[in-house]
């Protein structure tokens, strides 16, 4: 499996460097190594291996025990019929064998599913680790981005989420919304409990009243300008400055949390 793990790492690193997000990278890596996973599952859990044979042996053991009891009853019973006792013993053994085969197949199937899930989880971790290492090498500071830098062709809503991933929002703690730059549209958005990042589409302007409202709420307003962002509030300006700073050692998304806590400290 070492060769498969290396292939998974190389594939994930190449896709991450090309700008793919983590879910799509993981899905492609699992497709690449799917045959290797199947081979490893078949190696660890053969169709007629220990799991199957143990189930058959257990069923036959119960069958033999039942036959012994039948023979004891037949030998001591009144007017025992030897041929009937023998026939019953044979039927019990055959039934035990059939039951053992079915039980063995079910056990093999269940064990293979568990091994397959464990293998998939291992390759998911490998792919995620490769992605994180590639993205960490793309930023000047010493912190961990959680996604690639979005390109210019993405819709603003998904681009906003992708930018927060890029800023290190690992657990999606910051609410993302798309709004025009008017205070009326921004007020309901800023009522959300918790830090908020507002992404204004390319070509839209931001009213000074909207900026003042966002500043009072500790929210970040980011102006989407093609493949780059421009700050609309102090929090957004600090986030982008930290993102571009070689001295930064903390995910920039933490600045949005700090701004929100500071704005709501006395409320």
mmCIF file of C-alpha atoms in Angstrom:
data_model
loop_
_atom_site.group_PDB
_atom_site.id
_atom_site.type_symbol
_atom_site.label_atom_id
_atom_site.label_comp_id
_atom_site.label_asym_id
_atom_site.label_seq_id
_atom_site.Cartn_x
_atom_site.Cartn_y
_atom_site.Cartn_z
ATOM 1 C CA UNK A 1 0.000 0.000 0.000
ATOM 2 C CA UNK A 2 2.991 2.318 0.232
ATOM 3 C CA UNK A 3 2.968 2.870 -3.526
ATOM 4 C CA UNK A 4 -0.770 3.568 -3.429
ATOM 5 C CA UNK A 5 -0.324 6.063 -0.607
ATOM 6 C CA UNK A 6 2.413 7.858 -2.536
ATOM 7 C CA UNK A 7 0.249 7.959 -5.657
ATOM 8 C CA UNK A 8 -2.637 9.368 -3.623
ATOM 9 C CA UNK A 9 -0.384 12.046 -2.135
ATOM 10 C CA UNK A 10 1.059 13.041 -5.509
ATOM 11 C CA UNK A 11 -2.382 13.189 -7.120
ATOM 12 C CA UNK A 12 -3.834 15.282 -4.299
ATOM 13 C CA UNK A 13 -0.867 17.668 -4.295
ATOM 14 C CA UNK A 14 -1.129 18.214 -8.051
ATOM 15 C CA UNK A 15 -4.875 18.872 -7.890
ATOM 16 C CA UNK A 16 -4.517 21.214 -4.909
ATOM 17 C CA UNK A 17 -1.797 23.164 -6.701
ATOM 18 C CA UNK A 18 -4.152 23.489 -9.686
ATOM 19 C CA UNK A 19 -6.739 25.257 -7.526
ATOM 20 C CA UNK A 20 -9.142 22.422 -6.772
ATOM 21 C CA UNK A 21 -10.967 22.485 -3.439
ATOM 22 C CA UNK A 22 -10.558 19.771 -0.852
ATOM 23 C CA UNK A 23 -13.825 17.799 -1.397
ATOM 24 C CA UNK A 24 -13.191 17.438 -5.131
ATOM 25 C CA UNK A 25 -9.542 16.507 -4.535
ATOM 26 C CA UNK A 26 -10.518 13.803 -2.051
ATOM 27 C CA UNK A 27 -13.179 12.436 -4.416
ATOM 28 C CA UNK A 28 -10.704 12.230 -7.311
ATOM 29 C CA UNK A 29 -8.063 10.582 -5.140
ATOM 30 C CA UNK A 30 -10.545 7.926 -4.019
ATOM 31 C CA UNK A 31 -11.356 7.244 -7.673
ATOM 32 C CA UNK A 32 -7.656 6.882 -8.488
ATOM 33 C CA UNK A 33 -6.992 4.389 -5.688
ATOM 34 C CA UNK A 34 -10.335 2.552 -5.790
ATOM 35 C CA UNK A 35 -8.828 -0.547 -7.402
ATOM 36 C CA UNK A 36 -5.982 -0.555 -4.888
ATOM 37 C CA UNK A 37 -8.542 -0.409 -2.083
ATOM 38 C CA UNK A 38 -10.447 -3.341 -3.572
ATOM 39 C CA UNK A 39 -7.238 -5.356 -3.867
ATOM 40 C CA UNK A 40 -6.272 -4.603 -0.275
ATOM 41 C CA UNK A 41 -9.735 -5.557 0.962
ATOM 42 C CA UNK A 42 -9.558 -8.858 -0.935
ATOM 43 C CA UNK A 43 -6.092 -9.511 0.506
ATOM 44 C CA UNK A 44 -7.113 -8.821 4.101
ATOM 45 C CA UNK A 45 -10.483 -10.588 3.917
ATOM 46 C CA UNK A 46 -10.418 -13.494 1.387
ATOM 47 C CA UNK A 47 -13.729 -15.006 0.321
ATOM 48 C CA UNK A 48 -12.772 -18.415 1.767
ATOM 49 C CA UNK A 49 -10.413 -17.209 4.432
ATOM 50 C CA UNK A 50 -10.343 -17.324 8.210
ATOM 51 C CA UNK A 51 -13.540 -15.293 8.714
ATOM 52 C CA UNK A 52 -15.545 -17.571 6.420
ATOM 53 C CA UNK A 53 -14.113 -20.839 7.755
ATOM 54 C CA UNK A 54 -14.629 -19.796 11.372
ATOM 55 C CA UNK A 55 -18.329 -19.130 10.728
ATOM 56 C CA UNK A 56 -18.739 -22.518 9.011
ATOM 57 C CA UNK A 57 -16.872 -24.281 11.829
ATOM 58 C CA UNK A 58 -19.062 -22.660 14.473
ATOM 59 C CA UNK A 59 -22.244 -23.691 12.658
ATOM 60 C CA UNK A 60 -20.988 -27.262 12.220
ATOM 61 C CA UNK A 61 -20.030 -27.420 15.895
ATOM 62 C CA UNK A 62 -23.601 -26.587 16.857
ATOM 63 C CA UNK A 63 -24.805 -29.188 14.351
ATOM 64 C CA UNK A 64 -22.560 -31.867 15.853
ATOM 65 C CA UNK A 65 -23.786 -30.957 19.336
ATOM 66 C CA UNK A 66 -27.385 -31.304 18.157
ATOM 67 C CA UNK A 67 -26.562 -34.695 16.585
ATOM 68 C CA UNK A 68 -25.021 -35.932 19.832
ATOM 69 C CA UNK A 69 -28.168 -34.963 21.698
ATOM 70 C CA UNK A 70 -30.317 -36.709 19.084
ATOM 71 C CA UNK A 71 -28.246 -39.880 19.363
ATOM 72 C CA UNK A 72 -28.473 -39.833 23.151
ATOM 73 C CA UNK A 73 -32.215 -39.388 23.027
ATOM 74 C CA UNK A 74 -32.559 -42.037 20.315
ATOM 75 C CA UNK A 75 -30.484 -44.617 22.182
ATOM 76 C CA UNK A 76 -32.335 -44.226 25.470
ATOM 77 C CA UNK A 77 -35.796 -43.507 24.205
ATOM 78 C CA UNK A 78 -38.654 -45.989 24.136
ATOM 79 C CA UNK A 79 -39.007 -47.788 20.798
ATOM 80 C CA UNK A 80 -36.209 -45.797 19.163
ATOM 81 C CA UNK A 81 -35.987 -45.935 15.373
ATOM 82 C CA UNK A 82 -32.302 -46.007 14.335
ATOM 83 C CA UNK A 83 -32.805 -45.063 10.696
ATOM 84 C CA UNK A 84 -34.955 -42.061 11.635
ATOM 85 C CA UNK A 85 -32.384 -40.882 14.139
ATOM 86 C CA UNK A 86 -29.637 -41.229 11.533
ATOM 87 C CA UNK A 87 -31.689 -39.316 8.963
ATOM 88 C CA UNK A 88 -32.326 -36.512 11.436
ATOM 89 C CA UNK A 89 -28.622 -36.317 12.237
ATOM 90 C CA UNK A 90 -27.755 -36.017 8.533
ATOM 91 C CA UNK A 91 -30.394 -33.328 8.015
ATOM 92 C CA UNK A 92 -29.109 -31.360 11.000
ATOM 93 C CA UNK A 93 -25.526 -31.535 9.706
ATOM 94 C CA UNK A 94 -26.553 -30.450 6.207
ATOM 95 C CA UNK A 95 -28.625 -27.612 7.605
ATOM 96 C CA UNK A 96 -25.712 -26.551 9.820
ATOM 97 C CA UNK A 97 -23.361 -26.588 6.844
ATOM 98 C CA UNK A 98 -25.731 -24.475 4.751
ATOM 99 C CA UNK A 99 -26.302 -22.054 7.593
ATOM 100 C CA UNK A 100 -22.539 -21.803 8.146
ATOM 101 C CA UNK A 101 -21.907 -21.006 4.479
ATOM 102 C CA UNK A 102 -24.525 -18.240 4.486
ATOM 103 C CA UNK A 103 -23.272 -16.860 7.799
ATOM 104 C CA UNK A 104 -19.685 -16.996 6.549
ATOM 105 C CA UNK A 105 -20.534 -15.033 3.429
ATOM 106 C CA UNK A 106 -22.354 -12.408 5.477
ATOM 107 C CA UNK A 107 -19.432 -12.084 7.866
ATOM 108 C CA UNK A 108 -16.986 -11.728 4.992
ATOM 109 C CA UNK A 109 -19.201 -9.075 3.410
ATOM 110 C CA UNK A 110 -19.483 -7.127 6.658
ATOM 111 C CA UNK A 111 -15.752 -7.350 7.387
ATOM 112 C CA UNK A 112 -14.932 -6.210 3.851
ATOM 113 C CA UNK A 113 -17.180 -3.180 4.232
ATOM 114 C CA UNK A 114 -15.396 -2.192 7.452
ATOM 115 C CA UNK A 115 -11.952 -2.679 5.937
ATOM 116 C CA UNK A 116 -12.979 -0.710 2.837
ATOM 117 C CA UNK A 117 -14.235 2.184 4.966
ATOM 118 C CA UNK A 118 -10.990 2.170 6.948
ATOM 119 C CA UNK A 119 -8.949 2.250 3.742
ATOM 120 C CA UNK A 120 -11.029 5.090 2.319
ATOM 121 C CA UNK A 121 -10.628 7.088 5.516
ATOM 122 C CA UNK A 122 -6.862 6.564 5.370
ATOM 123 C CA UNK A 123 -6.713 7.899 1.807
ATOM 124 C CA UNK A 124 -8.969 10.824 2.740
ATOM 125 C CA UNK A 125 -6.466 11.800 5.425
ATOM 126 C CA UNK A 126 -3.589 11.446 2.978
ATOM 127 C CA UNK A 127 -5.349 13.614 0.371
ATOM 128 C CA UNK A 128 -6.319 16.242 2.951
ATOM 129 C CA UNK A 129 -2.783 16.347 4.303
ATOM 130 C CA UNK A 130 -1.353 16.854 0.822
ATOM 131 C CA UNK A 131 -3.839 19.670 0.133
ATOM 132 C CA UNK A 132 -3.038 21.469 3.371
ATOM 133 C CA UNK A 133 0.698 21.204 2.783
ATOM 134 C CA UNK A 134 0.398 22.628 -0.744
ATOM 135 C CA UNK A 135 -1.818 25.515 0.366
ATOM 136 C CA UNK A 136 0.447 26.326 3.316
ATOM 137 C CA UNK A 137 3.361 26.665 0.886
ATOM 138 C CA UNK A 138 1.408 29.217 -1.185
ATOM 139 C CA UNK A 139 1.032 31.879 1.517
ATOM 140 C CA UNK A 140 3.889 34.028 2.828
ATOM 141 C CA UNK A 141 3.078 33.597 6.529
ATOM 142 C CA UNK A 142 3.289 30.573 8.811
ATOM 143 C CA UNK A 143 -0.351 29.563 9.155
ATOM 144 C CA UNK A 144 -2.665 27.007 7.572
ATOM 145 C CA UNK A 145 -5.102 27.896 4.768
ATOM 146 C CA UNK A 146 -8.019 25.479 4.362
ATOM 147 C CA UNK A 147 -8.610 25.937 0.648
ATOM 148 C CA UNK A 148 -7.192 27.293 -2.613
ATOM 149 C CA UNK A 149 -7.407 30.912 -3.685
ATOM 150 C CA UNK A 150 -10.657 31.288 -5.678
ATOM 151 C CA UNK A 151 -10.513 32.157 -9.355
ATOM 152 C CA UNK A 152 -12.457 34.931 -11.054
ATOM 153 C CA UNK A 153 -15.099 32.696 -12.625
ATOM 154 C CA UNK A 154 -16.844 31.567 -9.448
ATOM 155 C CA UNK A 155 -20.233 32.895 -8.307
ATOM 156 C CA UNK A 156 -19.864 35.430 -5.523
ATOM 157 C CA UNK A 157 -21.582 33.268 -2.887
ATOM 158 C CA UNK A 158 -19.322 30.248 -3.420
ATOM 159 C CA UNK A 159 -16.313 32.522 -3.888
ATOM 160 C CA UNK A 160 -17.019 34.094 -0.498
ATOM 161 C CA UNK A 161 -17.054 30.716 1.223
ATOM 162 C CA UNK A 162 -13.893 29.757 -0.661
ATOM 163 C CA UNK A 163 -12.134 32.949 0.435
ATOM 164 C CA UNK A 164 -12.942 32.252 4.075
ATOM 165 C CA UNK A 165 -11.565 28.731 3.650
ATOM 166 C CA UNK A 166 -8.461 30.341 2.218
ATOM 167 C CA UNK A 167 -8.275 32.604 5.262
ATOM 168 C CA UNK A 168 -8.258 29.524 7.522
ATOM 169 C CA UNK A 169 -11.937 29.193 8.505
ATOM 170 C CA UNK A 170 -11.599 25.450 9.118
ATOM 171 C CA UNK A 171 -14.931 24.964 10.890
ATOM 172 C CA UNK A 172 -17.005 27.467 8.826
ATOM 173 C CA UNK A 173 -17.616 29.594 11.927
ATOM 174 C CA UNK A 174 -18.002 32.840 9.960
ATOM 175 C CA UNK A 175 -21.321 33.499 8.226
ATOM 176 C CA UNK A 176 -20.988 34.326 4.526
ATOM 177 C CA UNK A 177 -23.437 36.503 2.657
ATOM 178 C CA UNK A 178 -23.642 38.413 -0.600
ATOM 179 C CA UNK A 179 -25.207 41.859 -0.442
ATOM 180 C CA UNK A 180 -25.251 45.150 -2.244
ATOM 181 C CA UNK A 181 -23.619 48.057 -0.510
ATOM 182 C CA UNK A 182 -26.758 49.636 0.964
ATOM 183 C CA UNK A 183 -27.366 49.857 4.703
ATOM 184 C CA UNK A 184 -30.974 48.672 4.353
ATOM 185 C CA UNK A 185 -29.885 45.381 2.817
ATOM 186 C CA UNK A 186 -26.994 44.980 5.207
ATOM 187 C CA UNK A 187 -28.887 45.447 8.484
ATOM 188 C CA UNK A 188 -30.653 42.024 8.510
ATOM 189 C CA UNK A 189 -27.398 40.311 7.589
ATOM 190 C CA UNK A 190 -25.514 41.849 10.497
ATOM 191 C CA UNK A 191 -28.192 40.666 12.926
ATOM 192 C CA UNK A 192 -26.779 37.136 12.635
ATOM 193 C CA UNK A 193 -25.188 36.074 15.955
ATOM 194 C CA UNK A 194 -21.495 35.631 15.318
ATOM 195 C CA UNK A 195 -18.879 37.046 12.949
ATOM 196 C CA UNK A 196 -20.066 37.935 9.442
ATOM 197 C CA UNK A 197 -18.212 38.390 6.160
ATOM 198 C CA UNK A 198 -20.097 40.334 3.479
ATOM 199 C CA UNK A 199 -18.985 39.973 -0.129
ATOM 200 C CA UNK A 200 -20.119 42.727 -2.480
ATOM 201 C CA UNK A 201 -20.311 41.680 -6.165
ATOM 202 C CA UNK A 202 -18.080 43.249 -8.771
ATOM 203 C CA UNK A 203 -19.521 46.544 -9.992
ATOM 204 C CA UNK A 204 -21.597 47.258 -6.876
ATOM 205 C CA UNK A 205 -20.796 50.239 -4.679
ATOM 206 C CA UNK A 206 -20.856 50.482 -0.899
ATOM 207 C CA UNK A 207 -22.716 53.315 0.807
ATOM 208 C CA UNK A 208 -20.882 55.121 3.622
ATOM 209 C CA UNK A 209 -23.847 54.318 5.872
ATOM 210 C CA UNK A 210 -23.390 50.600 5.133
ATOM 211 C CA UNK A 211 -19.699 50.832 5.991
ATOM 212 C CA UNK A 212 -20.508 52.598 9.269
ATOM 213 C CA UNK A 213 -23.098 49.941 10.123
ATOM 214 C CA UNK A 214 -20.641 47.122 9.385
ATOM 215 C CA UNK A 215 -17.911 48.824 11.413
ATOM 216 C CA UNK A 216 -20.224 49.098 14.413
ATOM 217 C CA UNK A 217 -21.056 45.385 14.121
ATOM 218 C CA UNK A 218 -17.436 44.293 13.677
ATOM 219 C CA UNK A 219 -18.210 42.763 10.266
ATOM 220 C CA UNK A 220 -15.901 42.472 7.306
ATOM 221 C CA UNK A 221 -16.992 43.878 3.937
ATOM 222 C CA UNK A 222 -15.000 42.516 1.007
ATOM 223 C CA UNK A 223 -15.396 43.953 -2.480
ATOM 224 C CA UNK A 224 -15.036 41.225 -5.110
ATOM 225 C CA UNK A 225 -13.000 42.576 -8.003
ATOM 226 C CA UNK A 226 -12.408 39.690 -10.387
ATOM 227 C CA UNK A 227 -10.001 37.256 -8.760
ATOM 228 C CA UNK A 228 -8.965 39.661 -5.995
ATOM 229 C CA UNK A 229 -10.560 41.272 -2.978
ATOM 230 C CA UNK A 230 -10.594 44.874 -1.803
ATOM 231 C CA UNK A 231 -11.421 45.827 1.781
ATOM 232 C CA UNK A 232 -14.544 47.787 2.637
ATOM 233 C CA UNK A 233 -14.128 47.886 6.425
ATOM 234 C CA UNK A 234 -11.318 47.934 8.953
ATOM 235 C CA UNK A 235 -11.753 44.239 9.766
ATOM 236 C CA UNK A 236 -11.548 43.314 6.082
ATOM 237 C CA UNK A 237 -8.462 45.498 5.647
ATOM 238 C CA UNK A 238 -6.762 43.783 8.581
ATOM 239 C CA UNK A 239 -7.675 40.333 7.230
ATOM 240 C CA UNK A 240 -6.162 41.066 3.819
ATOM 241 C CA UNK A 241 -3.059 42.610 5.400
ATOM 242 C CA UNK A 242 -2.535 39.510 7.536
ATOM 243 C CA UNK A 243 -3.117 37.293 4.505
ATOM 244 C CA UNK A 244 -0.287 39.001 2.625
ATOM 245 C CA UNK A 245 2.097 39.354 5.576
ATOM 246 C CA UNK A 246 5.149 37.119 5.801
ATOM 247 C CA UNK A 247 5.266 37.710 9.560
ATOM 248 C CA UNK A 248 1.748 36.407 10.184
ATOM 249 C CA UNK A 249 1.482 33.200 12.205
ATOM 250 C CA UNK A 250 -2.285 33.092 12.712
ATOM 251 C CA UNK A 251 -5.131 32.356 10.262
ATOM 252 C CA UNK A 252 -6.470 35.748 9.116
ATOM 253 C CA UNK A 253 -10.061 34.651 9.731
ATOM 254 C CA UNK A 254 -9.355 35.035 13.444
ATOM 255 C CA UNK A 255 -9.374 38.802 12.929
ATOM 256 C CA UNK A 256 -13.079 38.641 12.045
ATOM 257 C CA UNK A 257 -13.757 36.816 15.309
ATOM 258 C CA UNK A 258 -11.775 39.426 17.249
ATOM 259 C CA UNK A 259 -13.589 42.310 15.522
ATOM 260 C CA UNK A 260 -17.001 40.815 16.250
ATOM 261 C CA UNK A 261 -16.163 40.150 19.921
ATOM 262 C CA UNK A 262 -14.757 43.655 20.320
ATOM 263 C CA UNK A 263 -17.842 45.251 18.743
ATOM 264 C CA UNK A 264 -20.221 43.268 20.958
ATOM 265 C CA UNK A 265 -18.202 43.329 24.177
ATOM 266 C CA UNK A 266 -20.301 46.006 25.856
ATOM 267 C CA UNK A 267 -23.700 44.866 24.609
#
